[in-house]
Steps between C-alpha positions, in 0.01 A plus 500: 500500500551129430798495737295668775219247456750209511662641815161536668416140405830381647413671828176303513244756381171341398409503133809692395644199314201503265561871438866436415403225256249730332763769452754254356250358252590631154290283270153566362222399737145434392201295602381249244144534380258215464414293194222742405743791479743292295222405255396866457860607445543230233181617320623862510842398364344294220273790402786753514728283285222438247417872478868595465539244222199645315637855535839395361336320207294813421815714510679261263202518262507881505871497427459279191147583370476857375120484452450384863727780621297756298168367644639523853623855441160600355318346800724685744459828311120462503504427876717807563270720290198373695677569829571858392125556448414395855394787721482507875132511594554509872775446749553400859755777514315814598797637691874466535432274802248211511132584536359411841134596461244614248134598496253550216215744465245495222451873544126452463420593861652844460422545135866520405757300310589146609820480704769263613702595807833325557731510799860386508777392731662836428218682682357643178127504419391547139156559350441370149198567279372297212502682169363250251729198508788677673578603856611858552675606818300786656695565818779366717622593845714366780258377765750364749863459587467124464285274285130562479326175587139577416262737327123525521261705289165656577227382259487854359875520431591564138808607311342846483486534879877496552603806695159563661512414869138381518219385276276800564326342801812527714604137450861422411517325165823304556692355792823315542744361749867431503769286651596792724167467687357822362157509337362782292162596361429750225487510125868497433680766317837579367667550173373354180716227352 
């Protein structure tokens, strides 16, 4: 490639000499930053060296002071025990794929249980009900071939209305739309879980 660029430059091609020089360049190329960047880099280096020095001093102390080593081990054991008691209260992961939409219903309009409806990039819609402090999955179904991008709930929607096409007055209780351009109205349905 360098030979071809040099030959083209010899024949009088415009700009090809610069190309040949760029190809032949083998050393590191960079653009210098200003004084402000240099000052920040110096502050970062000073902090990093100071922190590394402190870490090494602490390690040396642990290696020679048995009481300090025991305190550190006890602190780490206590932190690990506390971490084991942590429970997941909620999660952004309501599906194997990311969630793309959700809607809440208090359930009060229809006299039923409060509900959360989630939709995912996988095309799955799930209805969750609140049982005390925990969410329980009531139903799940594939609503589209592609991701579901929105869900909307009728004021009378509740977790108890899943599977009924209307609210009793003929109104759909849930609607949704997907990335495939298809919209649906109904109450949802499908297998539990």
